[in-house]
Amino acid sequence: MARGLGFADVRRIAAGLDGIEESTAYGSPCLKVNKTMIAGIAINKAAEPNSLMIRMPIDQRDELIAEQPDIYYLKPHYEPYPCVLVRLGKVHRDALKDLLTGAWRRASAEKPRPSRSKTRRPVS
């Protein structure tokens, strides 16, 4: 039996997508496009180990969970957000690639977020 996937696999799959930036969120690795996180290690304590959070519309998320609850799931902390939790040990590489590509397309179509860095004005 295969060992399943890990975040290193997520990085390799996403590496072929234009504009992907590796970053961190709350001290955990994530992937961003236009400064918008599209995927990252699920760090909330309710999430299962080796789970990935992927950004997606709520209606699509609910369909995925209904169709394959052994692979896709949600915990209360994540319910209000447009995302799904993925058990990396159970998801097929091609399905993960499709999810990452969809998240990348949606984030790429959005206007880039303004930078959060604060510029200081010189004191006169």
JSON list of C-alpha atoms in Angstrom, two decimals:
[
{"chain": "A", "resi": 1, "resn": "MET", "atom": "CA", "xyz": [0.00, 0.00, 0.00]},
{"chain": "A", "resi": 2, "resn": "ALA", "atom": "CA", "xyz": [1.22, 3.50, -0.84]},
{"chain": "A", "resi": 3, "resn": "ARG", "atom": "CA", "xyz": [2.30, 5.77, 2.00]},
{"chain": "A", "resi": 4, "resn": "GLY", "atom": "CA", "xyz": [0.05, 8.57, 0.78]},
{"chain": "A", "resi": 5, "resn": "LEU", "atom": "CA", "xyz": [1.03, 12.11, -0.02]},
{"chain": "A", "resi": 6, "resn": "GLY", "atom": "CA", "xyz": [2.63, 14.83, 2.07]},
{"chain": "A", "resi": 7, "resn": "PHE", "atom": "CA", "xyz": [3.18, 18.58, 1.76]},
{"chain": "A", "resi": 8, "resn": "ALA", "atom": "CA", "xyz": [6.36, 17.97, -0.27]},
{"chain": "A", "resi": 9, "resn": "ASP", "atom": "CA", "xyz": [4.12, 16.32, -2.90]},
{"chain": "A", "resi": 10, "resn": "VAL", "atom": "CA", "xyz": [1.76, 19.30, -2.77]},
{"chain": "A", "resi": 11, "resn": "ARG", "atom": "CA", "xyz": [4.73, 21.61, -3.47]},
{"chain": "A", "resi": 12, "resn": "ARG", "atom": "CA", "xyz": [5.86, 19.48, -6.42]},
{"chain": "A", "resi": 13, "resn": "ILE", "atom": "CA", "xyz": [2.38, 19.37, -7.93]},
{"chain": "A", "resi": 14, "resn": "ALA", "atom": "CA", "xyz": [1.91, 23.14, -7.55]},
{"chain": "A", "resi": 15, "resn": "ALA", "atom": "CA", "xyz": [5.39, 23.98, -8.85]},
{"chain": "A", "resi": 16, "resn": "GLY", "atom": "CA", "xyz": [4.12, 23.85, -12.43]},
{"chain": "A", "resi": 17, "resn": "LEU", "atom": "CA", "xyz": [1.53, 26.58, -11.84]},
{"chain": "A", "resi": 18, "resn": "ASP", "atom": "CA", "xyz": [2.49, 30.17, -12.70]},
{"chain": "A", "resi": 19, "resn": "GLY", "atom": "CA", "xyz": [2.81, 32.64, -9.86]},
{"chain": "A", "resi": 20, "resn": "ILE", "atom": "CA", "xyz": [2.80, 30.11, -7.02]},
{"chain": "A", "resi": 21, "resn": "GLU", "atom": "CA", "xyz": [4.62, 31.44, -3.96]},
{"chain": "A", "resi": 22, "resn": "GLU", "atom": "CA", "xyz": [5.68, 29.30, -1.04]},
{"chain": "A", "resi": 23, "resn": "SER", "atom": "CA", "xyz": [4.96, 31.08, 2.20]},
{"chain": "A", "resi": 24, "resn": "THR", "atom": "CA", "xyz": [3.78, 30.47, 5.74]},
{"chain": "A", "resi": 25, "resn": "ALA", "atom": "CA", "xyz": [0.53, 31.11, 7.56]},
{"chain": "A", "resi": 26, "resn": "TYR", "atom": "CA", "xyz": [0.48, 30.93, 11.34]},
{"chain": "A", "resi": 27, "resn": "GLY", "atom": "CA", "xyz": [3.95, 29.38, 11.18]},
{"chain": "A", "resi": 28, "resn": "SER", "atom": "CA", "xyz": [2.91, 26.55, 8.87]},
{"chain": "A", "resi": 29, "resn": "PRO", "atom": "CA", "xyz": [3.79, 26.07, 5.18]},
{"chain": "A", "resi": 30, "resn": "CYS", "atom": "CA", "xyz": [1.31, 27.25, 2.58]},
{"chain": "A", "resi": 31, "resn": "LEU", "atom": "CA", "xyz": [1.03, 28.16, -1.10]},
{"chain": "A", "resi": 32, "resn": "LYS", "atom": "CA", "xyz": [-0.19, 31.54, -2.32]},
{"chain": "A", "resi": 33, "resn": "VAL", "atom": "CA", "xyz": [-1.14, 33.21, -5.59]},
{"chain": "A", "resi": 34, "resn": "ASN", "atom": "CA", "xyz": [-1.52, 36.99, -5.73]},
{"chain": "A", "resi": 35, "resn": "LYS", "atom": "CA", "xyz": [-0.88, 37.02, -1.96]},
{"chain": "A", "resi": 36, "resn": "THR", "atom": "CA", "xyz": [-3.97, 34.81, -1.48]},
{"chain": "A", "resi": 37, "resn": "MET", "atom": "CA", "xyz": [-3.48, 31.48, 0.26]},
{"chain": "A", "resi": 38, "resn": "ILE", "atom": "CA", "xyz": [-4.77, 28.62, -1.88]},
{"chain": "A", "resi": 39, "resn": "ALA", "atom": "CA", "xyz": [-3.51, 25.66, 0.16]},
{"chain": "A", "resi": 40, "resn": "GLY", "atom": "CA", "xyz": [-1.73, 24.96, 3.40]},
{"chain": "A", "resi": 41, "resn": "ILE", "atom": "CA", "xyz": [-1.24, 22.50, 6.19]},
{"chain": "A", "resi": 42, "resn": "ALA", "atom": "CA", "xyz": [-4.41, 22.43, 8.29]},
{"chain": "A", "resi": 43, "resn": "ILE", "atom": "CA", "xyz": [-3.17, 23.63, 11.67]},
{"chain": "A", "resi": 44, "resn": "ASN", "atom": "CA", "xyz": [-6.32, 23.94, 13.75]},
{"chain": "A", "resi": 45, "resn": "LYS", "atom": "CA", "xyz": [-6.16, 21.38, 16.56]},
{"chain": "A", "resi": 46, "resn": "ALA", "atom": "CA", "xyz": [-9.43, 19.78, 15.40]},
{"chain": "A", "resi": 47, "resn": "ALA", "atom": "CA", "xyz": [-7.94, 18.93, 11.98]},
{"chain": "A", "resi": 48, "resn": "GLU", "atom": "CA", "xyz": [-6.51, 15.45, 11.51]},
{"chain": "A", "resi": 49, "resn": "PRO", "atom": "CA", "xyz": [-2.73, 15.08, 11.13]},
{"chain": "A", "resi": 50, "resn": "ASN", "atom": "CA", "xyz": [-1.45, 15.21, 7.52]},
{"chain": "A", "resi": 51, "resn": "SER", "atom": "CA", "xyz": [-4.44, 17.21, 6.33]},
{"chain": "A", "resi": 52, "resn": "LEU", "atom": "CA", "xyz": [-4.31, 19.93, 3.72]},
{"chain": "A", "resi": 53, "resn": "MET", "atom": "CA", "xyz": [-6.63, 22.92, 3.59]},
{"chain": "A", "resi": 54, "resn": "ILE", "atom": "CA", "xyz": [-7.48, 23.88, 0.00]},
{"chain": "A", "resi": 55, "resn": "ARG", "atom": "CA", "xyz": [-9.43, 26.99, -0.92]},
{"chain": "A", "resi": 56, "resn": "MET", "atom": "CA", "xyz": [-12.61, 26.31, -2.92]},
{"chain": "A", "resi": 57, "resn": "PRO", "atom": "CA", "xyz": [-16.22, 27.49, -3.17]},
{"chain": "A", "resi": 58, "resn": "ILE", "atom": "CA", "xyz": [-18.43, 26.21, -0.35]},
{"chain": "A", "resi": 59, "resn": "ASP", "atom": "CA", "xyz": [-20.96, 24.54, -2.66]},
{"chain": "A", "resi": 60, "resn": "GLN", "atom": "CA", "xyz": [-18.21, 22.53, -4.38]},
{"chain": "A", "resi": 61, "resn": "ARG", "atom": "CA", "xyz": [-16.72, 21.66, -1.00]},
{"chain": "A", "resi": 62, "resn": "ASP", "atom": "CA", "xyz": [-20.02, 20.31, 0.26]},
{"chain": "A", "resi": 63, "resn": "GLU", "atom": "CA", "xyz": [-20.38, 18.13, -2.87]},
{"chain": "A", "resi": 64, "resn": "LEU", "atom": "CA", "xyz": [-16.87, 16.68, -2.43]},
{"chain": "A", "resi": 65, "resn": "ILE", "atom": "CA", "xyz": [-17.51, 15.85, 1.22]},
{"chain": "A", "resi": 66, "resn": "ALA", "atom": "CA", "xyz": [-20.84, 14.21, 0.40]},
{"chain": "A", "resi": 67, "resn": "GLU", "atom": "CA", "xyz": [-19.27, 12.12, -2.39]},
{"chain": "A", "resi": 68, "resn": "GLN", "atom": "CA", "xyz": [-16.05, 11.08, -0.61]},
{"chain": "A", "resi": 69, "resn": "PRO", "atom": "CA", "xyz": [-16.16, 11.69, 3.15]},
{"chain": "A", "resi": 70, "resn": "ASP", "atom": "CA", "xyz": [-13.23, 9.32, 3.65]},
{"chain": "A", "resi": 71, "resn": "ILE", "atom": "CA", "xyz": [-10.97, 11.77, 1.75]},
{"chain": "A", "resi": 72, "resn": "TYR", "atom": "CA", "xyz": [-12.58, 15.20, 2.20]},
{"chain": "A", "resi": 73, "resn": "TYR", "atom": "CA", "xyz": [-13.90, 16.59, 5.45]},
{"chain": "A", "resi": 74, "resn": "LEU", "atom": "CA", "xyz": [-14.49, 19.71, 7.49]},
{"chain": "A", "resi": 75, "resn": "LYS", "atom": "CA", "xyz": [-14.19, 20.72, 11.12]},
{"chain": "A", "resi": 76, "resn": "PRO", "atom": "CA", "xyz": [-16.21, 23.54, 12.75]},
{"chain": "A", "resi": 77, "resn": "HIS", "atom": "CA", "xyz": [-13.29, 26.01, 12.69]},
{"chain": "A", "resi": 78, "resn": "TYR", "atom": "CA", "xyz": [-13.16, 25.81, 8.87]},
{"chain": "A", "resi": 79, "resn": "GLU", "atom": "CA", "xyz": [-16.94, 25.80, 8.15]},
{"chain": "A", "resi": 80, "resn": "PRO", "atom": "CA", "xyz": [-17.33, 29.56, 7.54]},
{"chain": "A", "resi": 81, "resn": "TYR", "atom": "CA", "xyz": [-14.42, 29.64, 5.08]},
{"chain": "A", "resi": 82, "resn": "PRO", "atom": "CA", "xyz": [-14.43, 28.66, 1.39]},
{"chain": "A", "resi": 83, "resn": "CYS", "atom": "CA", "xyz": [-12.17, 25.64, 1.84]},
{"chain": "A", "resi": 84, "resn": "VAL", "atom": "CA", "xyz": [-12.06, 21.89, 2.28]},
{"chain": "A", "resi": 85, "resn": "LEU", "atom": "CA", "xyz": [-9.78, 19.66, 4.34]},
{"chain": "A", "resi": 86, "resn": "VAL", "atom": "CA", "xyz": [-8.09, 16.83, 2.45]},
{"chain": "A", "resi": 87, "resn": "ARG", "atom": "CA", "xyz": [-6.63, 13.70, 4.00]},
{"chain": "A", "resi": 88, "resn": "LEU", "atom": "CA", "xyz": [-3.30, 13.59, 2.15]},
{"chain": "A", "resi": 89, "resn": "GLY", "atom": "CA", "xyz": [-2.81, 9.94, 3.03]},
{"chain": "A", "resi": 90, "resn": "LYS", "atom": "CA", "xyz": [-5.96, 9.00, 1.12]},
{"chain": "A", "resi": 91, "resn": "VAL", "atom": "CA", "xyz": [-6.31, 11.43, -1.80]},
{"chain": "A", "resi": 92, "resn": "HIS", "atom": "CA", "xyz": [-5.16, 10.39, -5.28]},
{"chain": "A", "resi": 93, "resn": "ARG", "atom": "CA", "xyz": [-2.41, 12.55, -6.78]},
{"chain": "A", "resi": 94, "resn": "ASP", "atom": "CA", "xyz": [-4.56, 13.41, -9.84]},
{"chain": "A", "resi": 95, "resn": "ALA", "atom": "CA", "xyz": [-7.46, 14.55, -7.65]},
{"chain": "A", "resi": 96, "resn": "LEU", "atom": "CA", "xyz": [-5.08, 16.71, -5.61]},
{"chain": "A", "resi": 97, "resn": "LYS", "atom": "CA", "xyz": [-3.67, 18.22, -8.80]},
{"chain": "A", "resi": 98, "resn": "ASP", "atom": "CA", "xyz": [-7.20, 19.08, -9.96]},
{"chain": "A", "resi": 99, "resn": "LEU", "atom": "CA", "xyz": [-8.01, 20.72, -6.62]},
{"chain": "A", "resi": 100, "resn": "LEU", "atom": "CA", "xyz": [-4.80, 22.76, -6.59]},
{"chain": "A", "resi": 101, "resn": "THR", "atom": "CA", "xyz": [-5.29, 23.82, -10.21]},
{"chain": "A", "resi": 102, "resn": "GLY", "atom": "CA", "xyz": [-8.85, 24.95, -9.47]},
{"chain": "A", "resi": 103, "resn": "ALA", "atom": "CA", "xyz": [-7.75, 26.95, -6.43]},
{"chain": "A", "resi": 104, "resn": "TRP", "atom": "CA", "xyz": [-4.90, 28.47, -8.47]},
{"chain": "A", "resi": 105, "resn": "ARG", "atom": "CA", "xyz": [-7.28, 29.47, -11.31]},
{"chain": "A", "resi": 106, "resn": "ARG", "atom": "CA", "xyz": [-9.70, 31.18, -8.95]},
{"chain": "A", "resi": 107, "resn": "ALA", "atom": "CA", "xyz": [-6.94, 33.07, -7.10]},
{"chain": "A", "resi": 108, "resn": "SER", "atom": "CA", "xyz": [-5.19, 34.00, -10.36]},
{"chain": "A", "resi": 109, "resn": "ALA", "atom": "CA", "xyz": [-8.40, 35.57, -11.66]},
{"chain": "A", "resi": 110, "resn": "GLU", "atom": "CA", "xyz": [-8.67, 37.84, -8.60]},
{"chain": "A", "resi": 111, "resn": "LYS", "atom": "CA", "xyz": [-6.97, 41.19, -8.37]},
{"chain": "A", "resi": 112, "resn": "PRO", "atom": "CA", "xyz": [-3.74, 40.99, -6.36]},
{"chain": "A", "resi": 113, "resn": "ARG", "atom": "CA", "xyz": [-4.15, 41.91, -2.73]},
{"chain": "A", "resi": 114, "resn": "PRO", "atom": "CA", "xyz": [-2.36, 45.03, -1.55]},
{"chain": "A", "resi": 115, "resn": "SER", "atom": "CA", "xyz": [0.82, 44.46, 0.39]},
{"chain": "A", "resi": 116, "resn": "ARG", "atom": "CA", "xyz": [0.45, 44.34, 4.16]},
{"chain": "A", "resi": 117, "resn": "SER", "atom": "CA", "xyz": [3.80, 45.99, 4.73]},
{"chain": "A", "resi": 118, "resn": "LYS", "atom": "CA", "xyz": [3.50, 49.41, 6.27]},
{"chain": "A", "resi": 119, "resn": "THR", "atom": "CA", "xyz": [5.59, 52.20, 4.89]},
{"chain": "A", "resi": 120, "resn": "ARG", "atom": "CA", "xyz": [6.70, 54.82, 7.33]},
{"chain": "A", "resi": 121, "resn": "ARG", "atom": "CA", "xyz": [6.66, 58.44, 6.36]},
{"chain": "A", "resi": 122, "resn": "PRO", "atom": "CA", "xyz": [9.73, 60.47, 7.18]},
{"chain": "A", "resi": 123, "resn": "VAL", "atom": "CA", "xyz": [9.33, 62.67, 10.22]},
{"chain": "A", "resi": 124, "resn": "SER", "atom": "CA", "xyz": [9.66, 66.34, 9.33]}
]
